[in-house]
Amino acid sequence: MITQNEDYKNIPGWGMDADPENEPTYPMKNYTGDDHSRINYERAEHQPQDVEILMSNERPAMTRVFGTAVPPSGLSGMIRRYAFQHSEDRYRHWIPLILADRVNVFEGLIADIGTGHLPNFIKERGLAMEWKYNRTGLLKKAATAAVIGVVLVAWIRKKK
Amino acid sequence: MNYRGPYRIRTVDKPMPEILHPEDAIIRVTRSCICGSDLHLYHGMVPDTRVGSTFGHEFTGIVEEVGPLVQKLKVGDQVLVPFNVACGKCNFCKQGLFGNCHESNPMATAVGGIFGYSHTAGGYDGGQAEYVRVPYADVGPTVIPAEMDPDDAVLLTDVVPTGYQAAEMGGIKEGDTVIVFGAGPIGIMAARCAWFFGPARVIIIDHIDYRLEFARNYAKCEAYNFKEMADPVVFLKKLTDWYGADVCIDCVGCEAEGNTLQTFSGRVTLMQAGAATAFQWAINSVKKGGIVSVVGVYGPPFNLAPIGNIVNKGITIRANQASVKRLLPKLIDHVLSGRLSPKELITHRVPLAEVADAYRLFSSKLDNCIKTVLIP
């Protein structure tokens, strides 16, 4: 740890009231003082990186292991790469990520159709369970959606 | 299990996971739960949840393969896998903060790696699958004691430790009054575990009657429906002799109901990281100088919270992801000794192939669902 005042331990009263157990995270944290050595701790080997991993710009380097579930790709990947140019503190990080997630849904649909798979929305949304256990609620939602749809179509036609 | 977008999932054949690091193991999943926090992913509330991801951070399984540096596990071991991916070597792990590992998530510094919980939590595929890659296999996975029921074991991966730590962080003293917000599996477990610390009263608040009834029986606590209250905070103040609870525990997180402004800004328009209604109620229902413990999941950007009241009342807020590995020895003892029976939370068993139905069942709280276990 770099300190601005190397003589700080000679400040009158320094540390005399310190109580390791007066620690907001106690007993969850086994206080060792290692925090003061910052990021200089023993590490595992590096996981080989053969796919693109976006890294928080609040880190100096990759973590020793990481997930490789879905590397960024397509338009959503471009948006995610932009997001990761900004820190976790910024809206410019999180809002683009949420946008990318929504874009990614359409990319998924296009990929499905491109591979000849037509998504079964009823099955994917588990609507059989609603039909089995909440039929009235499901019908109410369907009716509400139908009414809103009809009103919207009528409004658009009238506007034209 | 394969995420396709909000409220849309299906099962697909994915390639077998591989050892990518010498400390990895491949686990053949035997049981996997759907967690309440999985619903935040399912509802599209967690940033960087990519189409094609596999969810699932509560699972048990059999070790299928180990990397060359794994020493404590062997092929064939039956293990429960804590939801945190933890290296065991960084300062945070060494201090017992396994939920805050600094070497498991390159994509965010605020959260450690979590299985199957978006790329914000490390981009790991989860355990709602037949096989899963488990990094740092000598640290997290724990061999299931032979005498332990497998249903109890799978709930020790998250529900029990998170509920227990919620109570532990409350710093509950003998004779205290504790209010738990949320009667989902975590809230019910927090209410049950609160008794381990010696309070005089445990009160749970929710708006779903069957869950309140379950909590009343399982956690032996007082249970109230906030939809029947004109003002939940006034109700709770009156219930606590107009003083406030000693400890309030938020087990709800970002999809809370009960406050129109919070719901609109947090759930409908996503202008904040979910609705912080339970957190707000916790702050306003706790006594001056009291403790608010938070294990409910919120998104990363920010939430509307009454900070002024936190200052003026001198409230201590304690929060974290559960440190599963740290708590396991104690919790395994509670379960094996019969003091705690987690498996009673399980209400539904569903084949993995029907995962979309299972999510809908849990999400819409149908058929009195408390906890669903997926069987691959």
XYZ file of C-alpha atoms in Angstrom:
536
model
C 0.000 0.000 0.000
C 1.297 3.472 -0.888
C 0.722 6.045 1.834
C 1.005 9.790 1.562
C 2.408 10.066 5.068
C 4.969 7.372 5.854
C 5.138 8.557 9.433
C 1.430 8.128 10.085
C 1.949 5.615 12.886
C 3.593 8.332 14.949
C 0.500 10.519 14.889
C -0.547 10.876 18.544
C -3.256 8.366 19.399
C -2.831 6.397 16.192
C -4.623 3.045 16.429
C -5.148 3.109 20.189
C -8.917 2.587 19.937
C -8.780 -0.008 17.190
C -11.041 -2.966 17.836
C -10.990 -5.638 15.123
C -14.398 -6.873 16.242
C -15.949 -3.439 15.772
C -16.270 -4.181 12.079
C -19.577 -3.750 10.287
C -19.254 -7.064 8.518
C -18.422 -9.046 11.680
C -18.977 -12.018 12.037
C -19.200 -12.452 8.270
C -15.663 -11.263 7.750
C -12.621 -12.897 9.241
C -10.567 -9.721 9.385
C -6.964 -10.421 8.440
C -5.688 -7.018 7.392
C -4.871 -8.462 3.966
C -6.969 -5.760 2.339
C -4.005 -3.448 2.886
C -1.889 -5.516 0.543
C -4.487 -4.630 -2.110
C -4.400 -6.887 -5.155
C -1.057 -8.471 -4.326
C -2.288 -11.928 -3.417
C -1.534 -15.433 -4.656
C -3.483 -16.341 -7.768
C -4.455 -19.423 -9.715
C -3.206 -20.064 -13.228
C -4.706 -18.112 -16.111
C -7.605 -19.689 -17.941
C -6.665 -19.687 -21.638
C -8.774 -17.134 -23.457
C -9.957 -18.238 -26.882
C -13.241 -16.323 -27.087
C -13.917 -12.619 -26.720
C -14.533 -11.637 -23.100
C -15.585 -8.109 -22.248
C -13.826 -6.846 -19.148
C -14.848 -4.147 -16.712
C -12.588 -1.107 -17.098
C -12.425 -0.995 -13.306
C -10.061 -3.972 -13.414
C -6.364 -3.935 -14.323
C -6.457 -7.409 -15.877
C -8.597 -10.462 -16.479
C -9.669 -12.638 -13.602
C -7.961 -16.011 -13.530
C -11.171 -17.798 -14.530
C -14.212 -16.550 -16.394
C -17.366 -17.803 -18.059
C -17.556 -18.333 -21.776
C -21.301 -18.897 -22.074
C -22.219 -16.481 -24.876
C -19.452 -14.359 -26.418
C -20.622 -10.997 -27.806
C -21.695 -11.044 -31.437
C -23.750 -9.118 -33.969
C -25.316 -5.752 -33.311
C -25.889 -6.547 -29.639
C -22.191 -7.407 -29.358
C -21.259 -4.016 -30.791
C -23.488 -2.319 -28.234
C -21.991 -4.400 -25.430
C -18.450 -3.495 -26.543
C -19.444 0.183 -26.354
C -20.949 -0.362 -22.892
C -17.738 -1.895 -21.588
C -15.782 1.228 -22.513
C -17.507 2.836 -19.542
C -17.268 2.025 -15.868
C -19.892 0.301 -13.774
C -20.620 3.727 -12.311
C -21.989 5.122 -15.572
C -25.395 4.971 -17.211
C -23.394 4.595 -20.409
C -22.454 1.157 -19.200
C -25.776 -0.232 -17.988
C -28.357 1.296 -20.320
C -26.580 0.075 -23.473
C -26.364 -3.385 -21.897
C -30.116 -3.435 -21.343
C -30.598 -2.209 -24.931
C -28.227 -4.906 -26.186
C -30.253 -7.543 -24.329
C -33.409 -6.446 -26.158
C -31.630 -6.348 -29.530
C -30.242 -9.792 -28.741
C -33.785 -11.176 -28.457
C -34.477 -10.185 -32.087
C -31.106 -11.599 -33.127
C -32.119 -14.845 -31.450
C -35.392 -14.919 -33.385
C -33.591 -14.253 -36.661
C -31.062 -16.986 -35.854
C -33.893 -19.405 -35.063
C -35.673 -18.712 -38.327
C -32.364 -18.823 -40.193
C -31.764 -22.344 -38.926
C -35.291 -23.439 -39.752
C -36.515 -23.430 -36.162
C -39.810 -21.656 -35.628
C -40.027 -20.756 -31.921
C -43.055 -22.131 -30.111
C -43.970 -19.061 -28.058
C -46.759 -20.809 -26.201
C -44.431 -23.577 -25.034
C -41.446 -21.288 -24.411
C -43.596 -19.023 -22.247
C -45.029 -21.969 -20.305
C -48.562 -20.836 -21.000
C -49.875 -24.361 -20.483
C -49.368 -23.759 -16.761
C -51.419 -20.557 -16.868
C -54.135 -22.456 -18.773
C -54.068 -25.239 -16.196
C -53.933 -23.195 -12.996
C -54.994 -19.668 -13.882
C -57.359 -19.969 -16.843
C -59.497 -16.977 -15.891
C -56.464 -14.771 -15.411
C -55.006 -15.869 -18.734
C -58.273 -15.192 -20.562
C -58.524 -11.777 -18.890
C -54.996 -10.914 -20.025
C -55.755 -12.124 -23.549
C -58.963 -10.104 -23.648
C -57.177 -6.992 -22.356
C -54.457 -7.386 -24.980
C -57.102 -7.856 -27.695
C -58.993 -4.720 -26.625
C -55.786 -2.656 -26.548
C -54.875 -4.026 -29.983
C -58.257 -3.175 -31.468
C -58.162 0.334 -29.978
C -54.635 0.907 -31.318
C -55.529 -0.295 -34.809
C -58.658 1.881 -34.839
C -56.655 4.896 -33.657
C -53.969 4.387 -36.325
C -56.601 4.002 -39.072
C -58.398 7.123 -37.903
C -55.127 9.066 -37.909
C -54.422 7.996 -41.495
C -32.266 -24.774 -20.351
C -31.769 -21.970 -22.807
C -32.822 -18.328 -22.372
C -34.410 -16.808 -25.472
C -35.651 -13.475 -24.080
C -37.898 -12.197 -21.288
C -40.431 -14.889 -20.300
C -39.101 -17.243 -23.022
C -36.985 -20.295 -22.375
C -36.647 -23.754 -23.861
C -34.453 -26.799 -23.653
C -31.796 -27.333 -26.298
C -28.836 -29.620 -26.850
C -25.623 -27.727 -26.102
C -22.082 -29.058 -26.447
C -20.733 -30.884 -23.397
C -18.907 -28.436 -21.117
C -15.155 -28.869 -21.107
C -12.339 -28.393 -18.620
C -11.090 -24.893 -19.465
C -8.792 -24.393 -16.473
C -6.712 -26.928 -14.516
C -8.797 -26.296 -11.396
C -12.125 -27.005 -13.164
C -14.461 -29.945 -12.676
C -17.340 -31.152 -14.814
C -20.400 -32.046 -12.776
C -23.296 -34.232 -13.922
C -26.279 -32.459 -12.409
C -28.650 -34.521 -10.284
C -30.867 -31.757 -8.938
C -31.228 -28.098 -9.775
C -33.575 -25.510 -8.309
C -35.192 -22.420 -9.711
C -34.340 -19.547 -7.393
C -36.472 -16.455 -6.879
C -33.542 -14.466 -8.207
C -33.643 -16.527 -11.428
C -36.966 -14.831 -12.022
C -35.193 -11.465 -12.325
C -33.240 -12.986 -15.221
C -36.369 -14.613 -16.640
C -38.166 -11.260 -16.534
C -35.294 -9.513 -18.328
C -34.377 -7.320 -15.350
C -30.647 -8.119 -15.124
C -28.356 -6.296 -17.591
C -26.161 -8.406 -19.892
C -28.379 -11.469 -19.850
C -27.565 -12.885 -23.251
C -29.816 -15.028 -25.415
C -28.483 -18.577 -25.319
C -27.455 -18.475 -21.637
C -28.249 -21.327 -19.267
C -29.450 -20.286 -15.826
C -29.183 -22.156 -12.550
C -27.041 -21.464 -9.503
C -28.537 -23.989 -7.079
C -27.480 -27.505 -7.990
C -26.028 -30.769 -6.825
C -24.361 -33.402 -8.936
C -21.792 -36.115 -9.428
C -18.219 -35.300 -10.344
C -17.705 -36.507 -13.905
C -14.238 -35.164 -14.665
C -11.605 -33.107 -12.837
C -8.793 -30.872 -14.052
C -5.144 -31.778 -13.356
C -4.792 -29.432 -10.350
C -7.951 -30.536 -8.526
C -6.940 -32.391 -5.353
C -9.961 -32.573 -3.065
C -12.572 -34.002 -5.443
C -12.553 -37.274 -7.316
C -14.699 -38.670 -10.078
C -17.912 -40.087 -8.654
C -18.123 -37.773 -5.625
C -21.627 -36.476 -4.947
C -21.326 -32.763 -4.334
C -23.374 -29.699 -3.579
C -22.083 -26.616 -5.362
C -22.329 -23.185 -3.701
C -23.773 -20.574 -6.041
C -20.652 -18.395 -5.722
C -17.668 -19.037 -7.958
C -14.794 -18.404 -5.546
C -11.011 -18.749 -5.925
C -10.245 -19.219 -2.220
C -7.029 -17.202 -2.559
C -7.918 -13.529 -2.976
C -8.181 -11.295 0.065
C -11.945 -11.464 0.052
C -12.121 -15.256 -0.040
C -9.432 -15.519 2.645
C -11.539 -13.314 4.885
C -14.557 -15.550 4.387
C -16.267 -13.316 1.858
C -16.638 -16.064 -0.747
C -19.503 -14.153 -2.362
C -17.124 -11.302 -3.168
C -14.304 -13.221 -4.879
C -12.102 -10.922 -6.933
C -10.877 -13.587 -9.370
C -14.068 -15.028 -10.794
C -15.845 -12.241 -12.659
C -14.013 -10.057 -15.164
C -17.196 -8.329 -16.290
C -18.048 -6.468 -13.099
C -16.162 -5.607 -9.943
C -19.227 -5.170 -7.741
C -20.241 -8.808 -7.836
C -18.295 -12.053 -7.763
C -18.894 -14.876 -10.202
C -22.229 -16.674 -9.924
C -23.245 -19.745 -11.903
C -25.873 -19.080 -14.547
C -26.534 -15.513 -13.559
C -25.876 -13.341 -16.628
C -22.599 -12.000 -17.926
C -22.777 -9.303 -15.277
C -22.001 -12.142 -12.852
C -19.220 -13.698 -14.900
C -20.860 -15.313 -17.926
C -20.920 -18.849 -16.536
C -23.453 -21.351 -17.783
C -25.556 -22.610 -14.913
C -26.770 -25.866 -13.491
C -30.225 -26.101 -15.050
C -28.609 -28.538 -17.414
C -27.359 -32.106 -17.525
C -23.710 -31.098 -17.139
C -21.986 -27.966 -15.905
C -18.436 -26.659 -15.721
C -17.427 -25.762 -12.151
C -14.276 -23.607 -11.804
C -12.102 -23.622 -8.665
C -13.430 -27.091 -7.908
C -11.334 -27.482 -4.745
C -12.929 -24.402 -3.176
C -16.714 -24.401 -3.591
C -18.033 -27.925 -4.199
C -18.595 -29.852 -0.988
C -19.061 -33.608 -0.755
C -22.583 -34.369 0.443
C -22.543 -36.323 3.720
C -23.796 -39.870 3.143
C -26.599 -39.457 5.667
C -27.940 -36.244 4.102
C -31.128 -36.224 2.017
C -30.294 -35.013 -1.519
C -33.216 -32.575 -1.363
C -31.712 -30.960 1.725
C -28.332 -30.836 0.000
C -29.543 -28.888 -3.027
C -31.106 -26.260 -0.788
C -27.786 -25.791 1.003
C -26.336 -24.291 -2.184
C -28.220 -20.996 -1.769
C -31.596 -20.879 -0.007
C -30.435 -21.962 3.430
C -27.139 -19.998 3.523
C -28.753 -16.866 2.114
C -31.637 -17.051 4.574
C -29.260 -17.786 7.441
C -26.865 -14.994 6.520
C -29.782 -12.569 6.224
C -30.557 -13.291 9.864
C -26.897 -13.330 10.871
C -26.297 -9.913 9.311
C -29.228 -8.615 11.320
C -27.103 -8.962 14.450
C -30.196 -10.273 16.221
C -29.963 -10.188 20.010
C -31.918 -12.220 22.540
C -35.413 -10.778 22.898
C -35.320 -8.785 19.659
C -38.221 -8.236 17.287
C -37.396 -9.128 13.697
C -39.421 -8.253 10.602
C -38.747 -10.176 7.390
C -40.038 -8.654 4.158
C -40.885 -11.288 1.546
C -42.269 -14.798 2.064
C -40.523 -16.433 -0.848
C -38.147 -19.337 -0.132
C -35.379 -16.998 1.086
C -37.686 -14.954 3.289
C -39.214 -18.077 4.800
C -35.729 -19.460 5.477
C -34.560 -16.119 6.939
C -37.556 -16.131 9.288
C -36.833 -19.727 10.298
C -33.107 -19.081 10.787
C -33.726 -15.869 12.738
C -34.786 -18.069 15.664
C -31.230 -19.436 15.889
C -30.187 -16.013 17.203
C -32.722 -15.773 20.011
C -35.338 -13.153 19.104
C -38.646 -12.884 20.933
C -40.717 -12.194 17.830
C -40.323 -12.936 14.125
C -42.812 -11.296 11.770
C -43.039 -11.903 8.031
C -44.745 -9.636 5.485
C -45.897 -10.524 1.970
C -49.005 -10.231 -0.189
C -49.529 -13.865 -1.156
C -51.714 -15.681 1.304
C -50.587 -19.249 0.622
C -46.966 -18.254 1.176
C -47.824 -16.451 4.398
C -49.639 -19.559 5.584
C -46.621 -21.691 4.680
C -44.288 -19.303 6.522
C -46.533 -19.298 9.575
C -46.328 -23.090 9.787
C -42.739 -23.670 8.681
C -40.989 -20.726 10.298
C -43.262 -20.474 13.341
C -43.595 -16.740 12.808
C -46.343 -14.133 12.701
C -47.420 -13.522 9.104
C -49.292 -10.549 7.662
C -50.545 -9.581 4.207
C -49.572 -6.000 3.345
C -52.455 -5.741 0.884
C -54.748 -5.797 3.904
C -52.966 -2.822 5.483
C -53.739 0.806 4.712
C -50.118 1.679 5.391
C -47.667 -1.180 6.051
C -45.181 0.992 7.944
C -47.821 2.343 10.338
C -49.149 -1.197 10.791
C -45.679 -2.467 11.680
C -44.955 0.447 14.000
C -48.185 -0.280 15.854
C -47.332 -3.987 15.917
C -43.990 -3.172 17.547
C -45.368 -0.947 20.309
C -44.932 2.191 18.160
C -41.161 1.694 18.481
C -40.084 -0.131 15.334
C -38.454 -3.523 14.939
C -34.942 -4.103 16.196
C -34.019 -5.752 12.918
C -35.617 -5.609 9.467
C -34.619 -8.018 6.701
C -35.247 -7.341 2.997
C -35.669 -10.669 1.208
C -37.606 -9.228 -1.722
C -35.280 -7.250 -3.958
C -36.055 -5.570 -7.224
C -39.476 -6.970 -8.097
C -41.335 -5.778 -5.029
C -44.991 -4.798 -5.085
C -46.821 -2.380 -2.822
C -45.716 1.100 -3.871
C -46.986 2.591 -7.134
C -44.096 5.016 -7.658
C -41.480 2.352 -6.956
C -43.263 -0.138 -9.211
C -43.652 2.305 -12.093
C -40.106 3.647 -11.942
C -38.432 0.353 -11.139
C -40.379 -2.384 -12.865
C -42.363 -0.751 -15.644
C -39.953 1.887 -16.970
C -36.650 0.517 -15.541
C -35.685 4.056 -14.544
C -34.188 2.549 -11.397
C -32.776 -0.889 -10.700
C -36.114 -2.408 -9.769
C -38.665 -1.409 -7.153
C -37.026 -0.800 -3.782
C -40.315 -0.942 -1.885
C -39.230 -3.592 0.613
C -35.984 -1.761 1.330
C -37.908 1.471 1.879
C -40.333 -0.239 4.231
C -37.442 -1.888 6.086
C -35.757 1.459 6.718
C -38.976 3.081 7.801
C -40.084 0.160 10.002
C -36.872 -0.402 11.925
C -36.239 1.347 15.242
C -33.794 4.212 15.603
C -30.330 2.693 15.728
C -31.698 -0.545 14.305
C -30.209 -2.830 11.686
C -31.485 -3.439 8.171
C -30.166 -6.596 6.535
C -30.510 -6.914 2.765
C -30.240 -10.101 0.725
C -32.899 -9.210 -1.853
C -31.381 -8.904 -5.318
C -31.242 -5.455 -6.897
C -29.803 -4.451 -10.237
C -26.520 -2.599 -10.510
C -27.245 1.059 -11.335
C -29.175 2.612 -8.413
C -32.445 2.672 -6.478
C -34.664 5.234 -4.837
C -34.158 4.870 -1.099
C -34.842 7.136 1.890
C -31.216 7.922 2.681
C -32.238 10.832 4.901
C -34.090 8.449 7.191
C -31.088 6.131 7.312
C -28.988 9.045 8.575
C -31.555 10.541 10.905
C -32.418 7.203 12.506
C -28.803 6.048 12.704
C -29.557 2.828 10.912
C -26.895 0.243 10.144
C -27.323 -1.453 6.793
C -25.687 -4.827 6.298
C -25.887 -6.627 3.008
C -24.058 -9.192 0.922
C -24.333 -12.196 -1.299
C -24.291 -15.203 0.975
C -20.898 -16.635 1.722
C -22.042 -20.207 1.226
C -18.701 -21.901 1.780
C -18.165 -20.156 5.120
C -21.581 -21.140 6.423
C -21.772 -24.737 5.182
C -20.190 -26.527 8.195
C -22.625 -24.889 10.594
C -25.643 -25.360 8.333
C -24.843 -28.995 7.520
C -24.770 -29.584 11.276
C -28.163 -27.887 11.717
C -29.645 -30.071 8.976
C -28.092 -33.364 10.049
C -29.075 -32.766 13.661
C -32.682 -32.206 12.585
C -32.882 -28.613 13.745
C -33.542 -27.445 10.189
C -35.432 -29.243 7.442
C -34.911 -27.345 4.183
C -36.525 -29.972 1.961
C -39.946 -29.066 3.327
C -39.794 -25.987 1.103
C -39.930 -28.131 -2.036
C -43.428 -28.174 -3.465
C -42.788 -29.138 -7.092
C -40.509 -31.550 -8.957
C -40.331 -31.035 -12.681
C -38.295 -32.791 -15.385
C -35.678 -30.484 -16.905
C -37.377 -30.937 -20.277
C -40.370 -29.023 -18.887
C -38.304 -26.109 -17.594
C -40.439 -23.476 -19.362
C -43.524 -24.707 -17.524
C -41.582 -24.772 -14.259
C -40.501 -21.148 -14.640
C -44.043 -20.020 -15.446
C -45.399 -21.953 -12.476
C -42.927 -20.274 -10.116
C -43.076 -16.839 -11.729
C -46.874 -16.632 -11.658
C -47.030 -18.319 -8.230
C -49.408 -20.986 -9.499
C -50.465 -24.186 -7.739
C -49.208 -22.858 -4.368
C -45.626 -23.090 -5.584
C -42.905 -22.368 -3.040
C -39.844 -24.119 -4.462
C -39.344 -26.072 -7.675
C -36.665 -28.673 -8.235
C -35.660 -29.615 -11.775
C -34.586 -33.191 -12.360
C -32.383 -33.703 -15.465
